[in-house]
Short mmCIF file of C-alpha atoms in Angstrom, two decimals:
data_model
loop_
_atom_site.label_atom_id
_atom_site.label_comp_id
_atom_site.label_asym_id
_atom_site.label_seq_id
_atom_site.Cartn_x
_atom_site.Cartn_y
_atom_site.Cartn_z
CA UNK A 1 -19.89 24.13 13.33
CA UNK A 2 -20.86 20.52 12.56
CA UNK A 3 -17.86 19.11 14.48
CA UNK A 4 -18.75 20.42 18.00
CA UNK A 5 -20.55 17.50 19.72
CA UNK A 6 -18.17 14.99 21.48
CA UNK A 7 -19.41 11.81 19.56
CA UNK A 8 -18.47 13.19 16.31
CA UNK A 9 -14.94 12.43 16.74
CA UNK A 10 -13.28 9.96 14.20
CA UNK A 11 -13.06 6.55 15.26
CA UNK A 12 -10.04 4.91 13.48
CA UNK A 13 -8.92 1.26 12.59
CA UNK A 14 -6.04 -0.67 11.12
CA UNK A 15 -6.38 -4.12 9.72
CA UNK A 16 -3.50 -6.57 9.77
CA UNK A 17 -3.63 -9.45 7.06
CA UNK A 18 -1.13 -12.02 8.36
CA UNK A 19 0.07 -14.72 6.14
CA UNK A 20 2.76 -15.63 3.72
CA UNK A 21 0.24 -16.92 1.24
CA UNK A 22 -0.90 -13.47 0.51
CA UNK A 23 2.40 -12.04 0.02
CA UNK A 24 3.22 -15.10 -2.30
CA UNK A 25 0.40 -14.36 -4.47
CA UNK A 26 -0.90 -17.78 -3.90
CA UNK A 27 -4.23 -16.69 -2.25
CA UNK A 28 -6.06 -13.47 -3.01
CA UNK A 29 -7.02 -11.72 0.02
CA UNK A 30 -11.01 -11.58 0.36
CA UNK A 31 -11.00 -9.79 3.83
CA UNK A 32 -9.78 -6.32 3.46
CA UNK A 33 -12.76 -5.11 1.14
CA UNK A 34 -15.26 -6.77 3.70
CA UNK A 35 -13.86 -5.15 6.63
CA UNK A 36 -13.39 -1.89 5.03
CA UNK A 37 -17.11 -1.80 4.07
CA UNK A 38 -18.47 -3.13 7.32
CA UNK A 39 -16.29 -0.83 9.61
CA UNK A 40 -17.59 2.33 7.79
CA UNK A 41 -21.12 1.11 8.23
CA UNK A 42 -20.58 0.96 12.09
CA UNK A 43 -18.91 4.35 11.89
CA UNK A 44 -15.38 3.25 11.98
CA UNK A 45 -12.74 4.74 9.59
CA UNK A 46 -10.46 2.18 8.22
CA UNK A 47 -6.94 4.31 7.94
CA UNK A 48 -4.48 1.58 7.25
CA UNK A 49 -4.06 -1.89 6.29
CA UNK A 50 -0.78 -3.83 6.13
CA UNK A 51 -0.17 -7.47 4.81
CA UNK A 52 2.67 -9.09 6.88
CA UNK A 53 4.53 -12.68 6.88
CA UNK A 54 4.32 -15.20 9.49
CA UNK A 55 7.38 -13.90 11.09
CA UNK A 56 7.03 -13.59 14.90
CA UNK A 57 9.11 -10.28 15.27
CA UNK A 58 7.25 -8.82 12.28
CA UNK A 59 3.88 -9.55 13.86
CA UNK A 60 4.75 -8.36 17.32
CA UNK A 61 6.42 -4.99 16.11
CA UNK A 62 3.64 -4.25 13.92
CA UNK A 63 0.88 -4.96 16.31
CA UNK A 64 2.71 -2.57 18.77
CA UNK A 65 3.07 0.01 16.07
CA UNK A 66 -0.46 0.19 15.31
CA UNK A 67 -2.38 -0.58 18.38
CA UNK A 68 -1.16 3.03 19.85
CA UNK A 69 -1.93 4.70 16.58
CA UNK A 70 -5.53 3.61 15.84
CA UNK A 71 -8.71 3.02 18.08
CA UNK A 72 -9.14 -0.25 16.87
CA UNK A 73 -6.93 -3.21 15.23
CA UNK A 74 -8.31 -6.18 13.53
CA UNK A 75 -6.20 -9.11 12.62
CA UNK A 76 -7.00 -11.97 10.18
CA UNK A 77 -5.11 -15.24 9.85
CA UNK A 78 -2.87 -17.61 11.87
CA UNK A 79 -5.06 -18.76 14.49
CA UNK A 80 -5.60 -22.42 13.35
CA UNK A 81 -3.95 -25.50 14.89
CA UNK A 82 -0.66 -25.97 12.65
CA UNK A 83 3.00 -24.76 13.25
CA UNK A 84 2.41 -21.52 11.05
CA UNK A 85 -0.42 -20.51 13.13
CA UNK A 86 1.28 -18.12 15.49
CA UNK A 87 -0.74 -14.99 15.75
CA UNK A 88 -2.00 -15.62 19.00
CA UNK A 89 1.35 -15.94 20.85
CA UNK A 90 2.54 -12.79 18.83
CA UNK A 91 -0.25 -10.90 20.00
CA UNK A 92 0.32 -11.96 23.85
CA UNK A 93 4.06 -11.13 23.28
CA UNK A 94 3.20 -7.78 22.01
CA UNK A 95 0.98 -6.93 25.02
CA UNK A 96 3.76 -8.61 27.35
CA UNK A 97 1.32 -11.03 28.46
CA UNK A 98 1.42 -14.53 29.19
CA UNK A 99 -0.25 -17.13 26.75
CA UNK A 100 -2.75 -19.22 28.74
CA UNK A 101 -4.78 -21.79 27.51
CA UNK A 102 -8.22 -20.43 27.82
CA UNK A 103 -10.58 -22.55 29.88
CA UNK A 104 -13.78 -21.48 28.05
CA UNK A 105 -12.24 -21.95 24.63
CA UNK A 106 -11.03 -25.38 25.75
CA UNK A 107 -14.68 -26.33 26.79
CA UNK A 108 -16.22 -25.08 23.44
CA UNK A 109 -13.82 -27.29 21.57
CA UNK A 110 -14.36 -30.31 23.75
CA UNK A 111 -18.11 -29.99 23.12
CA UNK A 112 -17.31 -29.78 19.41
CA UNK A 113 -14.92 -32.62 18.68
CA UNK A 114 -15.83 -36.29 18.76
CA UNK A 115 -14.10 -38.52 21.45
CA UNK A 116 -10.26 -38.28 20.59
CA UNK A 117 -10.38 -35.54 18.09
CA UNK A 118 -9.25 -32.87 20.24
CA UNK A 119 -5.44 -33.29 19.94
CA UNK A 120 -2.77 -31.33 21.26
CA UNK A 121 -2.47 -29.34 18.13
CA UNK A 122 -6.13 -28.46 18.11
CA UNK A 123 -6.03 -27.39 21.68
CA UNK A 124 -3.44 -24.75 20.46
CA UNK A 125 -6.40 -22.89 19.12
CA UNK A 126 -7.78 -22.36 22.71
CA UNK A 127 -4.45 -20.35 23.62
CA UNK A 128 -5.04 -16.79 24.36
CA UNK A 129 -3.39 -13.74 26.01
CA UNK A 130 -4.37 -14.00 29.63
CA UNK A 131 -7.53 -11.59 30.13
CA UNK A 132 -8.44 -11.97 26.50
CA UNK A 133 -12.28 -11.79 25.79
CA UNK A 134 -13.34 -14.54 23.26
CA UNK A 135 -15.05 -13.87 20.05
CA UNK A 136 -17.54 -16.54 18.80
CA UNK A 137 -17.11 -18.79 15.89
CA UNK A 138 -20.37 -20.23 14.84
CA UNK A 139 -18.81 -21.74 11.71
CA UNK A 140 -15.86 -23.84 13.16
CA UNK A 141 -16.18 -23.05 17.12
CA UNK A 142 -12.44 -22.35 17.69
CA UNK A 143 -13.05 -18.75 18.93
CA UNK A 144 -11.13 -15.63 18.17
CA UNK A 145 -10.51 -13.09 20.87
CA UNK A 146 -10.19 -9.27 21.76
CA UNK A 147 -7.31 -8.27 23.88
CA UNK A 148 -7.28 -4.38 24.59
CA UNK A 149 -8.12 -2.68 21.30
CA UNK A 150 -6.83 -5.53 19.12
CA UNK A 151 -9.48 -8.08 17.65
CA UNK A 152 -7.86 -11.36 16.47
CA UNK A 153 -9.94 -13.01 13.76
CA UNK A 154 -9.56 -16.11 11.64
CA UNK A 155 -8.25 -15.59 8.07
CA UNK A 156 -10.71 -18.03 6.26
CA UNK A 157 -13.30 -15.41 4.97
CA UNK A 158 -16.62 -17.25 6.02
CA UNK A 159 -15.16 -17.59 9.68
CA UNK A 160 -13.80 -14.01 9.87
CA UNK A 161 -17.20 -12.62 8.64
CA UNK A 162 -19.08 -14.73 11.37
CA UNK A 163 -16.64 -13.55 13.70
CA UNK A 164 -17.09 -9.96 12.68
CA UNK A 165 -20.77 -10.44 13.09
CA UNK A 166 -20.25 -11.48 16.78
CA UNK A 167 -18.14 -8.54 17.69
CA UNK A 168 -19.91 -5.84 15.79
CA UNK A 169 -22.12 -4.62 18.63
CA UNK A 170 -19.09 -4.00 20.84
CA UNK A 171 -17.59 -1.38 18.46
CA UNK A 172 -18.14 2.28 19.26
CA UNK A 173 -18.24 4.07 16.04
CA UNK A 174 -18.37 7.82 15.32
CA UNK A 175 -20.72 8.98 12.71
CA UNK A 176 -20.91 6.93 9.41
CA UNK A 177 -19.30 8.22 6.56
CA UNK A 178 -21.75 9.04 3.96
CA UNK A 179 -21.21 8.51 0.18
CA UNK A 180 -22.37 9.94 -3.09
CA UNK A 181 -21.02 8.94 -6.46
CA UNK A 182 -21.50 11.11 -9.77
CA UNK A 183 -20.49 9.81 -12.98
CA UNK A 184 -19.42 11.71 -16.22
CA UNK A 185 -18.40 10.64 -19.59
CA UNK A 186 -15.65 13.51 -19.13
CA UNK A 187 -12.00 12.17 -18.70
CA UNK A 188 -10.79 13.26 -15.18
CA UNK A 189 -8.25 15.59 -16.82
CA UNK A 190 -11.11 17.86 -18.26
CA UNK A 191 -12.55 18.80 -14.91
CA UNK A 192 -9.35 18.46 -12.65
CA UNK A 193 -9.19 22.27 -12.17
CA UNK A 194 -12.67 22.93 -11.35
CA UNK A 195 -12.76 19.81 -9.35
CA UNK A 196 -9.99 21.09 -7.25
CA UNK A 197 -11.64 24.29 -6.59
CA UNK A 198 -14.85 22.49 -5.21
CA UNK A 199 -12.64 20.55 -2.88
CA UNK A 200 -11.27 23.76 -1.85
CA UNK A 201 -14.44 25.08 -0.81
CA UNK A 202 -15.57 21.73 1.07
CA UNK A 203 -12.52 20.92 3.21
CA UNK A 204 -14.77 18.36 5.34
CA UNK A 205 -15.91 16.46 2.22
CA UNK A 206 -13.28 13.98 0.85
CA UNK A 207 -13.60 14.04 -2.90
CA UNK A 208 -12.16 11.15 -4.91
CA UNK A 209 -11.69 10.95 -8.69
CA UNK A 210 -11.51 7.55 -10.26
CA UNK A 211 -11.07 7.39 -14.05
CA UNK A 212 -12.38 4.31 -15.85
CA UNK A 213 -12.85 2.95 -19.54
CA UNK A 214 -16.19 1.52 -20.60
CA UNK A 215 -16.58 0.23 -24.12
CA UNK A 216 -13.26 1.79 -25.19
CA UNK A 217 -14.46 5.30 -23.74
CA UNK A 218 -13.10 7.28 -20.90
CA UNK A 219 -15.19 8.39 -18.17
CA UNK A 220 -14.63 9.35 -14.49
CA UNK A 221 -16.33 8.61 -11.17
CA UNK A 222 -16.43 11.23 -8.54
CA UNK A 223 -16.91 10.00 -5.02
CA UNK A 224 -17.74 12.47 -2.49
CA UNK A 225 -17.87 11.36 1.20
CA UNK A 226 -18.70 12.95 4.42
CA UNK A 227 -20.27 12.69 7.79
CA UNK A 228 -22.24 16.02 7.27
CA UNK A 229 -24.93 15.13 4.90
CA UNK A 230 -25.89 18.72 4.24
CA UNK A 231 -22.40 19.71 3.17
CA UNK A 232 -22.22 16.48 1.09
CA UNK A 233 -25.52 17.50 -0.76
CA UNK A 234 -24.08 20.90 -1.46
CA UNK A 235 -20.58 19.66 -2.85
CA UNK A 236 -22.51 17.03 -4.75
CA UNK A 237 -24.67 19.81 -6.62
CA UNK A 238 -21.55 21.61 -7.28
CA UNK A 239 -19.88 18.55 -9.01
CA UNK A 240 -23.02 17.99 -11.06
CA UNK A 241 -23.21 21.72 -12.06
CA UNK A 242 -19.62 21.83 -12.90
CA UNK A 243 -20.05 18.69 -15.21
CA UNK A 244 -23.11 20.26 -16.92
CA UNK A 245 -21.19 23.31 -17.40
CA UNK A 246 -18.63 21.47 -19.14
CA UNK A 247 -21.48 20.22 -21.64
CA UNK A 248 -21.96 16.82 -20.06
CA UNK A 249 -24.93 15.05 -18.51
CA UNK A 250 -23.72 13.76 -15.08
CA UNK A 251 -25.40 10.56 -13.75
CA UNK A 252 -25.75 9.83 -9.87
CA UNK A 253 -25.04 6.39 -9.05
CA UNK A 254 -24.91 4.18 -6.02
CA UNK A 255 -21.24 4.05 -4.27
CA UNK A 256 -20.93 0.55 -5.53
CA UNK B 1 25.36 -25.14 2.14
CA UNK B 2 23.27 -24.01 -0.25
CA UNK B 3 23.29 -20.33 0.70
CA UNK B 4 27.15 -19.94 0.19
CA UNK B 5 26.94 -17.98 -3.24
CA UNK B 6 26.63 -14.27 -3.22
CA UNK B 7 23.62 -14.22 -5.85
CA UNK B 8 21.60 -16.23 -3.42
CA UNK B 9 20.82 -13.48 -1.13
CA UNK B 10 16.95 -12.66 -0.63
CA UNK B 11 16.09 -9.61 -2.50
CA UNK B 12 12.94 -7.95 -0.73
CA UNK B 13 10.17 -5.62 -1.75
CA UNK B 14 7.18 -3.70 -0.26
CA UNK B 15 4.08 -2.68 -1.91
CA UNK B 16 2.51 0.52 -0.93
CA UNK B 17 -1.29 0.90 -2.26
CA UNK B 18 -2.22 4.48 -2.00
CA UNK B 19 -5.80 5.43 -2.00
CA UNK B 20 -8.77 6.22 0.12
CA UNK B 21 -11.19 4.25 -2.13
CA UNK B 22 -9.47 0.98 -0.91
CA UNK B 23 -9.78 1.84 2.51
CA UNK B 24 -13.41 2.87 2.32
CA UNK B 25 -14.30 -0.61 0.63
CA UNK B 26 -15.56 1.21 -2.54
CA UNK B 27 -12.72 -0.15 -4.69
CA UNK B 28 -11.15 -3.73 -4.30
CA UNK B 29 -7.62 -3.74 -4.78
CA UNK B 30 -6.52 -5.65 -7.81
CA UNK B 31 -2.78 -4.81 -7.96
CA UNK B 32 -1.39 -6.61 -4.92
CA UNK B 33 -1.93 -10.25 -6.05
CA UNK B 34 -0.45 -9.30 -9.67
CA UNK B 35 2.54 -7.71 -8.07
CA UNK B 36 3.14 -10.57 -5.46
CA UNK B 37 2.92 -13.10 -8.13
CA UNK B 38 5.00 -11.20 -10.70
CA UNK B 39 7.82 -10.22 -8.22
CA UNK B 40 8.22 -13.80 -7.12
CA UNK B 41 8.70 -14.81 -10.66
CA UNK B 42 11.37 -12.27 -10.83
CA UNK B 43 13.15 -13.59 -7.61
CA UNK B 44 12.01 -10.80 -5.30
CA UNK B 45 10.35 -11.66 -2.33
CA UNK B 46 7.25 -9.51 -1.22
CA UNK B 47 7.68 -9.00 2.59
CA UNK B 48 4.97 -6.51 3.16
CA UNK B 49 2.30 -4.40 1.71
CA UNK B 50 0.31 -1.39 2.97
CA UNK B 51 -2.65 0.45 1.95
CA UNK B 52 -2.62 3.95 3.14
CA UNK B 53 -4.73 6.83 2.71
CA UNK B 54 -4.42 10.07 0.52
CA UNK B 55 -2.87 11.79 3.36
CA UNK B 56 0.52 13.61 2.39
CA UNK B 57 2.35 13.03 5.71
CA UNK B 58 1.19 9.45 5.79
CA UNK B 59 2.56 8.92 2.48
CA UNK B 60 5.81 10.65 3.14
CA UNK B 61 6.24 8.83 6.43
CA UNK B 62 5.48 5.37 5.08
CA UNK B 63 7.74 5.84 1.96
CA UNK B 64 10.71 6.97 4.36
CA UNK B 65 9.66 4.13 6.63
CA UNK B 66 9.99 1.36 4.13
CA UNK B 67 12.37 2.35 1.50
CA UNK B 68 15.19 1.89 3.93
CA UNK B 69 13.64 -1.62 5.14
CA UNK B 70 13.27 -3.27 1.64
CA UNK B 71 15.26 -3.75 -1.44
CA UNK B 72 12.26 -2.31 -3.65
CA UNK B 73 9.33 -0.53 -2.82
CA UNK B 74 6.28 0.04 -5.35
CA UNK B 75 3.73 2.39 -4.90
CA UNK B 76 0.25 1.97 -6.86
CA UNK B 77 -1.96 4.80 -7.42
CA UNK B 78 -2.34 8.73 -7.01
CA UNK B 79 -0.39 9.79 -10.25
CA UNK B 80 -3.52 10.99 -12.10
CA UNK B 81 -4.33 14.48 -13.06
CA UNK B 82 -6.64 15.53 -10.18
CA UNK B 83 -6.17 17.29 -6.73
CA UNK B 84 -6.40 13.87 -4.92
CA UNK B 85 -3.36 12.67 -6.89
CA UNK B 86 -0.51 13.37 -4.60
CA UNK B 87 2.04 10.51 -4.94
CA UNK B 88 4.40 12.24 -7.09
CA UNK B 89 4.80 15.16 -4.50
CA UNK B 90 4.81 13.08 -1.52
CA UNK B 91 7.51 10.72 -2.87
CA UNK B 92 9.71 13.86 -3.83
CA UNK B 93 9.54 15.14 -0.29
CA UNK B 94 10.13 11.57 1.14
CA UNK B 95 13.43 11.89 -0.66
CA UNK B 96 14.03 15.60 0.05
CA UNK B 97 13.95 16.21 -3.73
CA UNK B 98 12.33 19.01 -5.63
CA UNK B 99 9.48 18.05 -7.86
CA UNK B 100 10.04 19.18 -11.32
CA UNK B 101 8.25 19.22 -14.37
CA UNK B 102 9.91 16.37 -16.22
CA UNK B 103 10.67 17.55 -19.75
CA UNK B 104 10.66 14.40 -21.48
CA UNK B 105 7.31 13.37 -19.83
CA UNK B 106 5.87 16.76 -20.91
CA UNK B 107 7.16 15.68 -24.54
CA UNK B 108 5.25 12.36 -24.41
CA UNK B 109 1.92 14.14 -23.08
CA UNK B 110 2.43 16.64 -25.82
CA UNK B 111 2.42 14.08 -28.57
CA UNK B 112 -0.35 12.31 -27.27
CA UNK B 113 -2.96 14.92 -26.31
CA UNK B 114 -4.83 16.87 -29.37
CA UNK B 115 -4.05 20.52 -29.80
CA UNK B 116 -5.56 22.26 -26.30
CA UNK B 117 -6.18 18.92 -24.50
CA UNK B 118 -2.78 19.18 -22.52
CA UNK B 119 -4.16 21.55 -19.82
CA UNK B 120 -2.55 22.42 -16.73
CA UNK B 121 -4.22 19.73 -14.77
CA UNK B 122 -2.72 16.84 -17.11
CA UNK B 123 0.60 18.67 -17.09
CA UNK B 124 0.80 17.69 -13.24
CA UNK B 125 1.16 14.00 -14.69
CA UNK B 126 4.67 15.27 -15.87
CA UNK B 127 5.95 16.23 -12.42
CA UNK B 128 8.43 13.84 -10.88
CA UNK B 129 11.02 14.21 -8.51
CA UNK B 130 14.48 15.57 -9.76
CA UNK B 131 16.69 12.88 -11.19
CA UNK B 132 13.81 10.40 -11.46
CA UNK B 133 13.69 7.88 -14.38
CA UNK B 134 10.63 7.72 -16.40
CA UNK B 135 8.53 4.30 -16.65
CA UNK B 136 6.78 3.82 -20.05
CA UNK B 137 3.09 3.89 -20.03
CA UNK B 138 1.88 2.27 -23.34
CA UNK B 139 -1.77 2.33 -22.25
CA UNK B 140 -2.37 6.03 -21.49
CA UNK B 141 1.05 7.59 -21.78
CA UNK B 142 1.44 9.57 -18.66
CA UNK B 143 4.72 7.72 -17.30
CA UNK B 144 5.31 6.35 -13.79
CA UNK B 145 8.90 6.81 -12.38
CA UNK B 146 11.59 5.33 -10.37
CA UNK B 147 13.57 7.18 -7.90
CA UNK B 148 16.14 5.50 -5.81
CA UNK B 149 14.52 2.05 -5.16
CA UNK B 150 11.05 3.32 -5.24
CA UNK B 151 8.86 2.47 -8.35
CA UNK B 152 5.63 4.87 -8.60
CA UNK B 153 3.13 3.27 -10.57
CA UNK B 154 -0.48 3.88 -11.65
CA UNK B 155 -3.31 2.43 -9.67
CA UNK B 156 -5.71 1.59 -12.57
CA UNK B 157 -4.64 -2.19 -13.02
CA UNK B 158 -4.30 -2.42 -16.82
CA UNK B 159 -1.74 0.70 -16.70
CA UNK B 160 0.08 -0.66 -13.66
CA UNK B 161 0.50 -3.94 -15.23
CA UNK B 162 1.71 -2.46 -18.35
CA UNK B 163 4.12 -0.31 -16.30
CA UNK B 164 5.41 -3.33 -14.55
CA UNK B 165 6.11 -5.06 -17.75
CA UNK B 166 8.43 -1.95 -18.76
CA UNK B 167 10.26 -2.00 -15.57
CA UNK B 168 10.62 -6.02 -14.95
CA UNK B 169 13.99 -5.91 -16.87
CA UNK B 170 15.57 -3.49 -14.42
CA UNK B 171 14.94 -5.72 -11.21
CA UNK B 172 17.76 -7.67 -10.04
CA UNK B 173 16.13 -10.65 -8.35
CA UNK B 174 17.65 -13.45 -6.25
CA UNK B 175 16.80 -17.16 -6.71
CA UNK B 176 12.94 -17.48 -7.36
CA UNK B 177 10.91 -19.27 -4.88
CA UNK B 178 9.77 -22.69 -6.02
CA UNK B 179 6.53 -24.08 -4.82
CA UNK B 180 4.73 -27.27 -4.36
CA UNK B 181 1.39 -28.00 -3.20
CA UNK B 182 0.27 -31.21 -1.64
CA UNK B 183 -3.87 -31.56 -0.98
CA UNK B 184 -5.37 -33.89 1.55
CA UNK B 185 -8.61 -34.59 2.68
CA UNK B 186 -7.50 -34.62 6.28
CA UNK B 187 -8.22 -31.60 8.35
CA UNK B 188 -5.34 -29.59 9.04
CA UNK B 189 -5.66 -30.31 12.78
CA UNK B 190 -5.24 -34.04 12.22
CA UNK B 191 -1.83 -33.89 10.79
CA UNK B 192 -0.36 -30.58 12.67
CA UNK B 193 2.10 -32.27 14.87
CA UNK B 194 3.66 -34.37 12.11
CA UNK B 195 3.67 -31.11 9.91
CA UNK B 196 5.49 -29.35 12.65
CA UNK B 197 8.14 -32.04 12.89
CA UNK B 198 8.60 -31.94 9.14
CA UNK B 199 9.00 -28.02 9.41
CA UNK B 200 11.69 -28.57 12.01
CA UNK B 201 13.87 -30.82 9.78
CA UNK B 202 13.56 -28.48 6.82
CA UNK B 203 14.23 -25.03 8.21
CA UNK B 204 14.84 -23.63 4.65
CA UNK B 205 11.49 -24.80 3.38
CA UNK B 206 8.72 -22.42 4.29
CA UNK B 207 5.56 -24.82 5.02
CA UNK B 208 2.06 -23.20 4.90
CA UNK B 209 -1.08 -25.11 5.96
CA UNK B 210 -4.30 -23.88 4.36
CA UNK B 211 -7.57 -25.51 5.49
CA UNK B 212 -10.64 -25.57 3.04
CA UNK B 213 -13.87 -26.89 2.77
CA UNK B 214 -15.03 -28.23 -0.44
CA UNK B 215 -18.81 -29.67 -0.94
CA UNK B 216 -18.94 -29.84 2.82
CA UNK B 217 -15.90 -31.46 3.46
CA UNK B 218 -12.76 -30.44 5.08
CA UNK B 219 -9.45 -30.57 3.59
CA UNK B 220 -5.98 -28.95 3.70
CA UNK B 221 -3.53 -27.52 1.18
CA UNK B 222 0.08 -27.89 2.35
CA UNK B 223 2.09 -25.38 0.39
CA UNK B 224 5.97 -25.81 0.45
CA UNK B 225 8.31 -23.07 -0.87
CA UNK B 226 11.98 -22.88 -0.92
CA UNK B 227 14.55 -21.83 -3.49
CA UNK B 228 16.48 -25.14 -3.10
CA UNK B 229 14.67 -27.58 -5.37
CA UNK B 230 16.58 -30.72 -3.87
CA UNK B 231 15.34 -29.80 -0.43
CA UNK B 232 12.06 -28.81 -1.48
CA UNK B 233 11.63 -32.16 -3.29
CA UNK B 234 12.67 -33.97 0.00
CA UNK B 235 10.25 -32.03 2.18
CA UNK B 236 7.52 -32.70 -0.17
CA UNK B 237 8.04 -36.52 -0.27
CA UNK B 238 7.89 -36.29 3.61
CA UNK B 239 4.65 -34.49 3.60
CA UNK B 240 3.13 -37.14 1.21
CA UNK B 241 4.58 -39.93 3.33
CA UNK B 242 2.86 -38.50 6.29
CA UNK B 243 -0.42 -38.04 4.82
CA UNK B 244 -0.08 -41.70 3.51
CA UNK B 245 0.74 -42.88 6.96
CA UNK B 246 -2.41 -41.12 8.38
CA UNK B 247 -4.54 -43.23 5.89
CA UNK B 248 -4.95 -40.50 3.25
CA UNK B 249 -4.05 -40.32 -0.60
CA UNK B 250 -2.46 -36.98 -1.09
CA UNK B 251 -2.60 -35.26 -4.18
CA UNK B 252 -0.15 -32.91 -5.60
CA UNK B 253 -1.47 -29.84 -7.38
CA UNK B 254 -0.33 -26.71 -8.97
CA UNK B 255 0.34 -23.73 -6.49
CA UNK B 256 -2.85 -22.27 -8.08
#
């Protein structure tokens, strides 16, 4: 079968969005959608995301709960210079490692700030767990870091994205998921039984049904995802034939 | 002290966003920010959110992990008519309750669909755990439900919002968090030490520091949150005085 070669194993990830501002509704998270999409392109399947508050024990417990469960963990937020930036110390505590002042991070900050600008608060941004590997930050210099399978990134979207570009090469992905989308003017309830039968025939294809309303009329987007392009094509053909059989003219669109 | 009366206890909530489409990056979640804001207005503090895939055991385990940990749990997604809509059966399984075809939900669907339209797939939308209480859906009729402290809502934002309006009256909140925001043109690293000292003096006020760039210049929004308006005002005054002392002219803005 198609899953026989070892490099086809699924590589999984979890994203931890750390910050009270997301949970209070003040800030809309802009990082999850980016990471979901980019990880997928790298052949890494995002299996879970959690939004957690700036509470030390919650961060420590959550990091420890997920780092054993997934191949990669990505955290966003809480690595700035202020009192509410506690991610680095919590990740160190989760790994049972001392928090050190990373000499290379200090060197980068020293080179960046004008004389007198690198105060004690900003120097906190050079703190990492012992043994961490720095992640470059071309936007505002203060680096992220990787320790074990946990990547610690900034919360500001522009910085987080730049950091992700810096680390992308280090990810070992499985086969990327391919995606196809078929849109119908049929409401999903009209084709649910047939769709379920197609899903039963194609267990390795993930078939999602997403209803929508456009200009007051219902419709459904069927999204098919799989690593096996040939099986994906067969399942997509079946979905289109099913819609045609129900009297509709299906349209294939980009997964966007 | 200000926490002596019993109704001042913190009422907590967790949101579970259920759906592969969020984790694949195909769909941007639009529900978390709404729920975060509305819960806060109802005096309920959102303490955690998780995005999980359409995997039965994951849904069951997650519902059971969080329903004991928080006062309220809100799920979004997975209650439509298709094979990938498995939230209702998973919530029933989490509670160890049989999944029944809810007679009142059937009645509502029968009244809504034209003759012949209510097929077996659509009837699945009337399935609830035994003993569940329906949540009205004025948009597309198929109801959500509440079982124990778990509220099961639709994933389509317009429907989710209408359901939330239907259930809002049933929530028992604590004192709502009040919020004040002070904006400065100082970068956060310049005031981090002073801010930390203010946080130390006001343990009951949650002080967050959010750096931004506007027209190429850095600045910081300091957000102060507390249920005690008087202490919040004192802490806000201290933040403004601190900024003024550092040579800046702080501006108070809405928390938006």
